[in-house]
Coordinates of C-alpha atoms in Angstrom, one line a residue:
M1 CA 3.7 64.9 -48.1
L2 CA 6.0 62.6 -46.1
A3 CA 8.3 60.3 -48.0
Y4 CA 9.1 56.9 -46.6
T5 CA 12.3 55.0 -47.4
L6 CA 12.6 51.2 -47.3
F7 CA 16.0 50.2 -46.2
N8 CA 17.6 47.0 -47.3
G9 CA 21.0 45.3 -47.5
D10 CA 23.9 47.6 -46.8
D11 CA 21.5 50.6 -46.2
L12 CA 19.8 48.7 -43.4
D13 CA 23.1 47.7 -41.8
F14 CA 24.3 51.3 -42.0
A15 CA 21.1 52.6 -40.4
Y16 CA 21.3 50.0 -37.6
D17 CA 24.9 50.8 -36.9
S18 CA 24.2 54.5 -36.9
I19 CA 22.0 53.9 -33.8
S20 CA 24.7 54.1 -31.2
V21 CA 23.3 51.7 -28.6
F22 CA 22.9 48.9 -31.2
S23 CA 26.3 49.6 -32.9
S24 CA 29.0 47.0 -33.0
R25 CA 31.5 49.8 -33.7
K26 CA 33.6 50.6 -30.6
D27 CA 33.5 54.4 -31.0
N28 CA 29.7 54.4 -31.0
Q29 CA 29.5 52.2 -27.9
D30 CA 32.1 54.4 -26.1
A31 CA 29.9 57.4 -26.8
V32 CA 26.9 55.7 -25.1
F33 CA 28.4 53.6 -22.4
G34 CA 31.7 55.2 -21.7
A35 CA 35.1 53.9 -22.6
G36 CA 35.1 51.3 -19.8
E37 CA 32.2 49.2 -20.9
G38 CA 30.4 48.0 -24.0
L39 CA 26.9 46.6 -24.8
K40 CA 28.0 43.1 -23.9
D41 CA 29.4 44.2 -20.6
T42 CA 26.1 45.5 -19.3
N43 CA 24.3 42.1 -19.5

């Protein structure tokens, strides 16, 4: 049986930030885009 978890508040923020491409944390953006550019730089 599969268990589903409903995220809210801080848990949701943590889950969203843990997805590298959506993260506002610089280290996660560096891992995806490289040190020279971030998410905002690609628009």
